[in-house]
CSV table of C-alpha atoms in Angstrom, one decimal:
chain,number,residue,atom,x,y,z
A,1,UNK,CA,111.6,77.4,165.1
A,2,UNK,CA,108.9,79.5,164.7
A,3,UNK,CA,105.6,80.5,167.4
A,4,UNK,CA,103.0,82.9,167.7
A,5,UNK,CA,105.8,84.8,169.3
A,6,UNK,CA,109.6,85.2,168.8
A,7,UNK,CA,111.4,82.4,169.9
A,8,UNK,CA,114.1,83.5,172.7
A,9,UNK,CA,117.5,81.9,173.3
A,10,UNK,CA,118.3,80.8,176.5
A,11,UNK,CA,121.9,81.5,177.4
A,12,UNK,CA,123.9,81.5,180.7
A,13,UNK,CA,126.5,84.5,179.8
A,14,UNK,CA,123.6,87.2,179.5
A,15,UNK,CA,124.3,90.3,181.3
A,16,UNK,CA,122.0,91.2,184.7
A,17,UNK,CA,120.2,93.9,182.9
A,18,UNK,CA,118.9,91.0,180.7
A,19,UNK,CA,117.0,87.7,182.0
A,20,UNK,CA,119.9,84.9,182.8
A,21,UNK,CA,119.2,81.3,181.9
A,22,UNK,CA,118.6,80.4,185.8
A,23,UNK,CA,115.6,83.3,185.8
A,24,UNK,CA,114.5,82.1,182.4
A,25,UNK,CA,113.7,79.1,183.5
A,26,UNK,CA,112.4,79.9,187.3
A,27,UNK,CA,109.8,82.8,185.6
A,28,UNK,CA,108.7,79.8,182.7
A,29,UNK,CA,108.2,77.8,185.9
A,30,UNK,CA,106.6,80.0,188.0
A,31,UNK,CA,103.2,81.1,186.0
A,32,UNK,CA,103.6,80.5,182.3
A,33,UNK,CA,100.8,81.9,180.7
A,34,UNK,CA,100.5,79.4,178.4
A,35,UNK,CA,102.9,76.3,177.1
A,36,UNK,CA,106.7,76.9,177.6
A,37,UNK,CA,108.7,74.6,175.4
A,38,UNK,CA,112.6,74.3,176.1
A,39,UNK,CA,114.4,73.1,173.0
A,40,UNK,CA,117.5,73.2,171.1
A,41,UNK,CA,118.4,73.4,167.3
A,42,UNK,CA,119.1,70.3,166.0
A,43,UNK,CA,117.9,68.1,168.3
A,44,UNK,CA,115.0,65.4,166.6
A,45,UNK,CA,113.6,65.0,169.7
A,46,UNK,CA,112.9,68.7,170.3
A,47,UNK,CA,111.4,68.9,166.8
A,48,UNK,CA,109.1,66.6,167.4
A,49,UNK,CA,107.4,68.8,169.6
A,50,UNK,CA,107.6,71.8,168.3
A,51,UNK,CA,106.3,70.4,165.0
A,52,UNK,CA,103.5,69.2,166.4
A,53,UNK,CA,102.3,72.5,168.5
A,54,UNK,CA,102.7,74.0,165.3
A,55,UNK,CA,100.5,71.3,163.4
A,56,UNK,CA,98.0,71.9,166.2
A,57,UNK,CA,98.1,75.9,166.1
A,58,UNK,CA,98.9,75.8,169.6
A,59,UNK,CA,100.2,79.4,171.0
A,60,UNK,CA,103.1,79.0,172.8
A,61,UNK,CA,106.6,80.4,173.8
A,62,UNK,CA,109.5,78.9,172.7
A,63,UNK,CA,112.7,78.7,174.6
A,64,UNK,CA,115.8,78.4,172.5
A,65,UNK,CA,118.5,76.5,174.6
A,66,UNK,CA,122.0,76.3,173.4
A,67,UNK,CA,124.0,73.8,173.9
A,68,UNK,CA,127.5,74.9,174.4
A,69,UNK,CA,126.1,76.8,177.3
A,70,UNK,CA,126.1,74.6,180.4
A,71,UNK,CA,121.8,76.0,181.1
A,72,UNK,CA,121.0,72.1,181.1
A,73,UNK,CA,123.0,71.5,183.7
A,74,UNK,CA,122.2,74.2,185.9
A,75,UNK,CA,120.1,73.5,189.5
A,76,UNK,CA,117.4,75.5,188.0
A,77,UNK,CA,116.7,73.5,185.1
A,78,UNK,CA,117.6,70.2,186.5
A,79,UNK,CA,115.1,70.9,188.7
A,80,UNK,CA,112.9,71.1,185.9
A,81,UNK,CA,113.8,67.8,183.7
A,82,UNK,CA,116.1,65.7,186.1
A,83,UNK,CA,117.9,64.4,183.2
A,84,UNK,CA,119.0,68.0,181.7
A,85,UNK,CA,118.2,67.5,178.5
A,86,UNK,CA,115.3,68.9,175.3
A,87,UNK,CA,112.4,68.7,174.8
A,88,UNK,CA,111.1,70.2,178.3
A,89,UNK,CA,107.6,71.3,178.2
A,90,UNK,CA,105.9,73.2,180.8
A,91,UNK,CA,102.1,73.9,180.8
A,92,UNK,CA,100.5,75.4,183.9
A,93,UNK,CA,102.1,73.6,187.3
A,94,UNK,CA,102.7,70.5,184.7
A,95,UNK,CA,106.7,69.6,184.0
A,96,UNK,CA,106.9,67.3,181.1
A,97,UNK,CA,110.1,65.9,179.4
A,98,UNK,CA,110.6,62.7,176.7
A,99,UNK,CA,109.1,63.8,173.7
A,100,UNK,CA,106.6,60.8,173.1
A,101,UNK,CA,105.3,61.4,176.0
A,102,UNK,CA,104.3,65.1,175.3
A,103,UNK,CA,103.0,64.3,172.2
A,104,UNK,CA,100.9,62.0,173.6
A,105,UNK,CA,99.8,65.1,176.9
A,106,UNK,CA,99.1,67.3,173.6
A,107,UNK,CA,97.2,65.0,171.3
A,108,UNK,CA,95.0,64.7,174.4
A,109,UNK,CA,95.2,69.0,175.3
A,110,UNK,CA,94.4,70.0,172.2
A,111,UNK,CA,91.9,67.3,170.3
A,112,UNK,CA,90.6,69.9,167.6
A,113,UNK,CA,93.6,68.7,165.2
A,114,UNK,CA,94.1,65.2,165.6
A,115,UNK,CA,97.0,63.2,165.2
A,116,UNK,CA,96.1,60.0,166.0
A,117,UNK,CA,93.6,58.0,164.1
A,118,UNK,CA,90.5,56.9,165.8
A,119,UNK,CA,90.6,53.2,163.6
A,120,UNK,CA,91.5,50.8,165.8
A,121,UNK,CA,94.2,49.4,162.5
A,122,UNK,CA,95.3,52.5,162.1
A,123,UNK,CA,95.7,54.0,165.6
A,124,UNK,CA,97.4,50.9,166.4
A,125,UNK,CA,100.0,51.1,163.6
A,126,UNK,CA,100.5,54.9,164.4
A,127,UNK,CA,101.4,53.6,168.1
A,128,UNK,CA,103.5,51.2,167.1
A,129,UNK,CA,105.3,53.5,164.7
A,130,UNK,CA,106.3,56.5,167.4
A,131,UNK,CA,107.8,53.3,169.5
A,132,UNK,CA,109.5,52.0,166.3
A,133,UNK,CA,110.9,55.5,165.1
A,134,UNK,CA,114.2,55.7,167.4
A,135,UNK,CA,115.0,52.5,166.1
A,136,UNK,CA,115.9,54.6,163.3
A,137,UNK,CA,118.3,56.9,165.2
A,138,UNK,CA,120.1,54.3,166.7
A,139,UNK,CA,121.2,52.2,163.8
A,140,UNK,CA,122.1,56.0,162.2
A,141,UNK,CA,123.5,57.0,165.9
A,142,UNK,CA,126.1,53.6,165.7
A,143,UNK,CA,127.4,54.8,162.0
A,144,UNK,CA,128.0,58.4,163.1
A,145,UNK,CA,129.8,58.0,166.6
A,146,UNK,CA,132.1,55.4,165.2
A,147,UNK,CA,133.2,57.8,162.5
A,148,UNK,CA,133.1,61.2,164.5
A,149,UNK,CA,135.0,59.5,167.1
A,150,UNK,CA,137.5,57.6,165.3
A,151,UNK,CA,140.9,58.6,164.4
A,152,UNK,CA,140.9,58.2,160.3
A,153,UNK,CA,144.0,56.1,160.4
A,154,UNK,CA,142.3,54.1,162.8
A,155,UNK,CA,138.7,53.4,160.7
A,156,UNK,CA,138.0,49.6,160.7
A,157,UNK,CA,136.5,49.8,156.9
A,158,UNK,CA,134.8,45.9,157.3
A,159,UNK,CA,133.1,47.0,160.7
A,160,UNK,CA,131.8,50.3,159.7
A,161,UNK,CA,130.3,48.8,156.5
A,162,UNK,CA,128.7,46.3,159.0
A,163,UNK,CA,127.2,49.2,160.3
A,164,UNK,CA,125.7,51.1,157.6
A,165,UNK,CA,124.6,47.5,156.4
A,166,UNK,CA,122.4,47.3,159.7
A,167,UNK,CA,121.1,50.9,158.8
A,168,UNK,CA,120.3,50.1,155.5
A,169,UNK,CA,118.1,46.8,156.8
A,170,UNK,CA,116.3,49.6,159.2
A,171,UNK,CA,115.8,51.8,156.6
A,172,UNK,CA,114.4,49.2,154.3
A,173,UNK,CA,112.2,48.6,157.1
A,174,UNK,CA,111.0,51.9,156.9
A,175,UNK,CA,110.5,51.8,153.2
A,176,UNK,CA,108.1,49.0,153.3
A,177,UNK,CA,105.8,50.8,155.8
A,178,UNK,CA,105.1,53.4,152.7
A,179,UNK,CA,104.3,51.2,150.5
A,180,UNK,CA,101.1,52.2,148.8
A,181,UNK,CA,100.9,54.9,151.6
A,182,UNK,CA,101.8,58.2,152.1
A,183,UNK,CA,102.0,58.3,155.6
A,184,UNK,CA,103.5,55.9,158.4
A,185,UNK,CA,99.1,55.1,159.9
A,186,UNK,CA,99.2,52.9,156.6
A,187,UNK,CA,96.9,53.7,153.1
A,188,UNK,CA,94.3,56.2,153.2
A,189,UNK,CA,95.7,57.6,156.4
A,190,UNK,CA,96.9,61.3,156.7
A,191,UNK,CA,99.3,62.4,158.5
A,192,UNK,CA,99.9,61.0,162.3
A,193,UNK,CA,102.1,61.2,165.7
A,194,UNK,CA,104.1,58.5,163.6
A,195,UNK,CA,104.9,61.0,161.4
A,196,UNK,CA,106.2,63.7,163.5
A,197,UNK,CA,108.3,60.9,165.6
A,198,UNK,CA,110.2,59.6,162.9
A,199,UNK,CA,110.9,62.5,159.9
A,200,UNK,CA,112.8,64.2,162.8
A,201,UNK,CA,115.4,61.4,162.8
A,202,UNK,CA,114.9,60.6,158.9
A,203,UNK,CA,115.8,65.0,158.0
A,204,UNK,CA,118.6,64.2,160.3
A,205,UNK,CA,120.0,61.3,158.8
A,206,UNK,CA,119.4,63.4,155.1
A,207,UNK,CA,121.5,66.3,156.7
A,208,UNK,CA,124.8,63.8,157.5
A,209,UNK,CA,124.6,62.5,153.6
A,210,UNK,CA,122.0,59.7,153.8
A,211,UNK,CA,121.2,59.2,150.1
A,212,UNK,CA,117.5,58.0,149.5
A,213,UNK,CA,117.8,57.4,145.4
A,214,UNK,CA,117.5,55.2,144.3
A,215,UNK,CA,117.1,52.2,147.2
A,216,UNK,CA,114.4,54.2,148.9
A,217,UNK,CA,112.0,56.2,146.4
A,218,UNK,CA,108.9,55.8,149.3
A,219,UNK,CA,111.3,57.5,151.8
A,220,UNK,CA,112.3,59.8,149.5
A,221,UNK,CA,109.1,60.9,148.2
A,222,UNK,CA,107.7,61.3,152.3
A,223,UNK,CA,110.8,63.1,153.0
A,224,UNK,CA,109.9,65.4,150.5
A,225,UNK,CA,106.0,65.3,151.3
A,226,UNK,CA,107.0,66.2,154.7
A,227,UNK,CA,108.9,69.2,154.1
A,228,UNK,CA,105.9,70.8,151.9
A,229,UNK,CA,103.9,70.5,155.4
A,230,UNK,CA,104.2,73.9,157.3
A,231,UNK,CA,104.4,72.8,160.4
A,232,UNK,CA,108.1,71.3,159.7
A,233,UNK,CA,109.4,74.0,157.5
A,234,UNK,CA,108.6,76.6,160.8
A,235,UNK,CA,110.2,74.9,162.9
A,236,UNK,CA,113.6,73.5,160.9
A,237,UNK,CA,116.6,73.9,162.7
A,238,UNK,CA,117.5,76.9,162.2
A,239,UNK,CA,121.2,76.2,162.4
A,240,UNK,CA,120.6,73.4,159.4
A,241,UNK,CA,119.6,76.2,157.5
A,242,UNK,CA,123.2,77.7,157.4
A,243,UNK,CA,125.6,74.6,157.6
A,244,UNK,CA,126.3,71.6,155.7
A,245,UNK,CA,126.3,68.4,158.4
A,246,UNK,CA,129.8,66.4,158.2
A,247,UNK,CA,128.6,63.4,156.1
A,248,UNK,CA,128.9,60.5,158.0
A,249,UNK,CA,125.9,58.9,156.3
A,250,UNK,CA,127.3,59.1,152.5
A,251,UNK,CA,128.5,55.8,151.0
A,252,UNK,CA,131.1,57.4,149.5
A,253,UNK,CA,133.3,57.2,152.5
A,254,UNK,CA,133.0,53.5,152.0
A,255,UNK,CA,135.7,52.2,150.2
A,256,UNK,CA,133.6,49.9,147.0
A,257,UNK,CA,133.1,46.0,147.8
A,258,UNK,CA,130.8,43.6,146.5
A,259,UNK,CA,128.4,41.4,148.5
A,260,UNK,CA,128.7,43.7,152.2
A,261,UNK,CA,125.7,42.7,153.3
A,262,UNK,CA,125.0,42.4,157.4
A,263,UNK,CA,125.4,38.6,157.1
A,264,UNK,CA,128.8,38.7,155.7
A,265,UNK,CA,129.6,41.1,158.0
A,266,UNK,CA,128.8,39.5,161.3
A,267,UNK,CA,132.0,37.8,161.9
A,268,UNK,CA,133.9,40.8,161.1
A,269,UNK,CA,132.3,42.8,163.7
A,270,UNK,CA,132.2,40.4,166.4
A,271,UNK,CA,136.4,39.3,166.0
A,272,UNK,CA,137.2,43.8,165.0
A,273,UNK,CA,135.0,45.2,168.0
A,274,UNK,CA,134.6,49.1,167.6
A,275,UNK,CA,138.7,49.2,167.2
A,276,UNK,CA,140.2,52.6,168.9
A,277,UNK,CA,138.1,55.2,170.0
A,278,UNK,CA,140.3,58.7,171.3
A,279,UNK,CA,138.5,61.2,172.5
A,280,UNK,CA,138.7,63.4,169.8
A,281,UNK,CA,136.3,64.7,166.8
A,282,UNK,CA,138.2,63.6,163.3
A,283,UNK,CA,136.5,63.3,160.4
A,284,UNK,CA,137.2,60.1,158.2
A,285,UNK,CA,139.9,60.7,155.8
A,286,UNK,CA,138.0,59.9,153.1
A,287,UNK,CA,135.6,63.1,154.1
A,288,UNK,CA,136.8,65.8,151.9
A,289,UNK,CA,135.0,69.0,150.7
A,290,UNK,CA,133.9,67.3,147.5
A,291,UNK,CA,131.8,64.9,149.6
A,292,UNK,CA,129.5,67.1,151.1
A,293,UNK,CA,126.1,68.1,149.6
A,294,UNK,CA,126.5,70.8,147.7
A,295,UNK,CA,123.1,71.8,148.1
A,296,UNK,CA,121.9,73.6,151.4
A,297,UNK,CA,118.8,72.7,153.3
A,298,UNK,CA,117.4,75.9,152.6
A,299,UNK,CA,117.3,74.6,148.8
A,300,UNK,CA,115.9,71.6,150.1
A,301,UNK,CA,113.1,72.8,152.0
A,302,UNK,CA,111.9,75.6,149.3
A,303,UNK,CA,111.8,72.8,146.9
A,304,UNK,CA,109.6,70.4,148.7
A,305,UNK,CA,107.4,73.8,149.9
A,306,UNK,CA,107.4,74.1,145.7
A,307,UNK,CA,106.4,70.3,145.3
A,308,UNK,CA,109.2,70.1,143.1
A,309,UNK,CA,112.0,67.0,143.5
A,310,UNK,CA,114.8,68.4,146.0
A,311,UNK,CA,118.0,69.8,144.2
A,312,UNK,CA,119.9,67.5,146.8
A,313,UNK,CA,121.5,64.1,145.9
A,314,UNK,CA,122.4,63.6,149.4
């Protein structure tokens, strides 16, 4: 993620002659000079926000947490965000977590590049998009903890298909807000707070092997209309930029049948249940190196900054 200044990473194991995580976050609390953001590669929720104090050329200082480190969890930053978790935003004496609800505190902070249109039709259907958008995450969320978590011996092939057919209903819904618009505030709208809320989870989705072509050329042509923006090509996660995501999203771990549609699914899922889930992280059998994108989001995203199509079938 890129700022006005270098991002720092915030991590627990630093030595005393350097700032520890517990005095990173008591100085950010203390007197920030201006916004402190706490966020974490990765995480759609984070992105949000940094996206959009980019968008708005806000100068702020960006706080890299990772998240193998145990800093969330810590007194000092609990005592930040209760919950330990990014986006944390602090701004003078003002703690703010929950990402919609800070880009709501900075749609109002900083009005000279707004995010929200002022017609009542369009600000509306910007609102209800940000509500809408992690309905996204959680239809893609249900897919990718039932395969991450599943033993590949153990995959229930009738109830995942179930699941990605729910996904797909979501993402259809998603395709029909772009119809004959280029961004989620509807035709003749320019970019919103929709936008920022829900390409997040869409990028994410992308980077575990969602394919958009050819059931979802308005999602695909956004997706790629979003990455050309600035704003989101500063502040990728950086670690996406180096790794493949484990492609839990493909449809090529599905094993072909006609007809698997959500209806005819139904009954499957309620008499199969979610089936045995160890606690352990094993990819689905059918998830072998010739199934993962064999183009890198760093392809991706100079592409899109080119306006040319992305090199990525995934």
């Amino acid at each position: 993620m890129a700022s006005s200044s270098a991002s720092a990473d915030v991590k627990p194991e630093l030595s005393s002659s350097s700032s520890s995580s517990s005095s990173a976050a008591s100085a950010a609390a203390a007197a920030p000079s201006r916004p402190v953001l706490f966020w974490g590669s990765g995480s759609p929720p984070a992105w949000r926000v940094c996206a959009v104090l980019l968008e708005k050329g806000v100068d702020f200082d960006g706080r890299r947490v990772q998240f193998d480190s145990g800093f969330l969890k810590t007194p000092e930053f609990l005592a930040l965000n209760p919950r330990g978790l990014v986006p944390s935003l602090i701004d003078g004496d003002l703690v703010l977590y929950e990402s919609l609800a800070i880009l709501h505190y900075l749609e109002d902070k900083y009005p000279a590049v707004r995010l929200i249109p002022k017609e009542p039709a369009a600000k509306a259907r910007c609102l209800m998009r940000m509500q809408e958008a992690n309905n996204a995450s959680s239809a893609a969320g249900e897919v990718v903890y039932y395969v991450r978590r599943t033993r590949p011996e153990s995959i229930n092939f009738p109830y995942l298909r179930c699941k990605f057919a729910v996904l797909a209903e979501e993402l259809k819904l998603w395709e029909s807000y772009l119809a004959g618009a280029e961004y989620l505030a509807g035709p003749g709208q320019g970019v919103s707070l929709a936008d920022f809320a829900f390409f997040p989870n869409l990028a994410y989705m992308v980077r575990l092997g969602l394919e958009l072509e050819p059931n979802y050329p308005n999602l695909k042509a956004y997706f790629c209309r979003m990455c050309a923006r600035k704003s989101i090509l500063a502040s990728w996660p950086p670690h996406w930029l180096k790794s493949h995501g484990l492609p839990c999203l493909s449809s090529s771990i599905l094993p072909p049948v006609e007809g698997a549609t959500r209806e005819a699914c139904e009954a499957v899922a309620a008499s199969a249940g979610a089936g045995s889930v160890p606690p352990t992280d094993v990819p689905c059998s059918r998830m072998n190196t010739a199934d993962r994108c064999p183009v890198s989001a760093r392809d991706v995203v100079a592409a899109a900054a080119r306006g040319e199509e992305s090199p990525a079938k995934c």
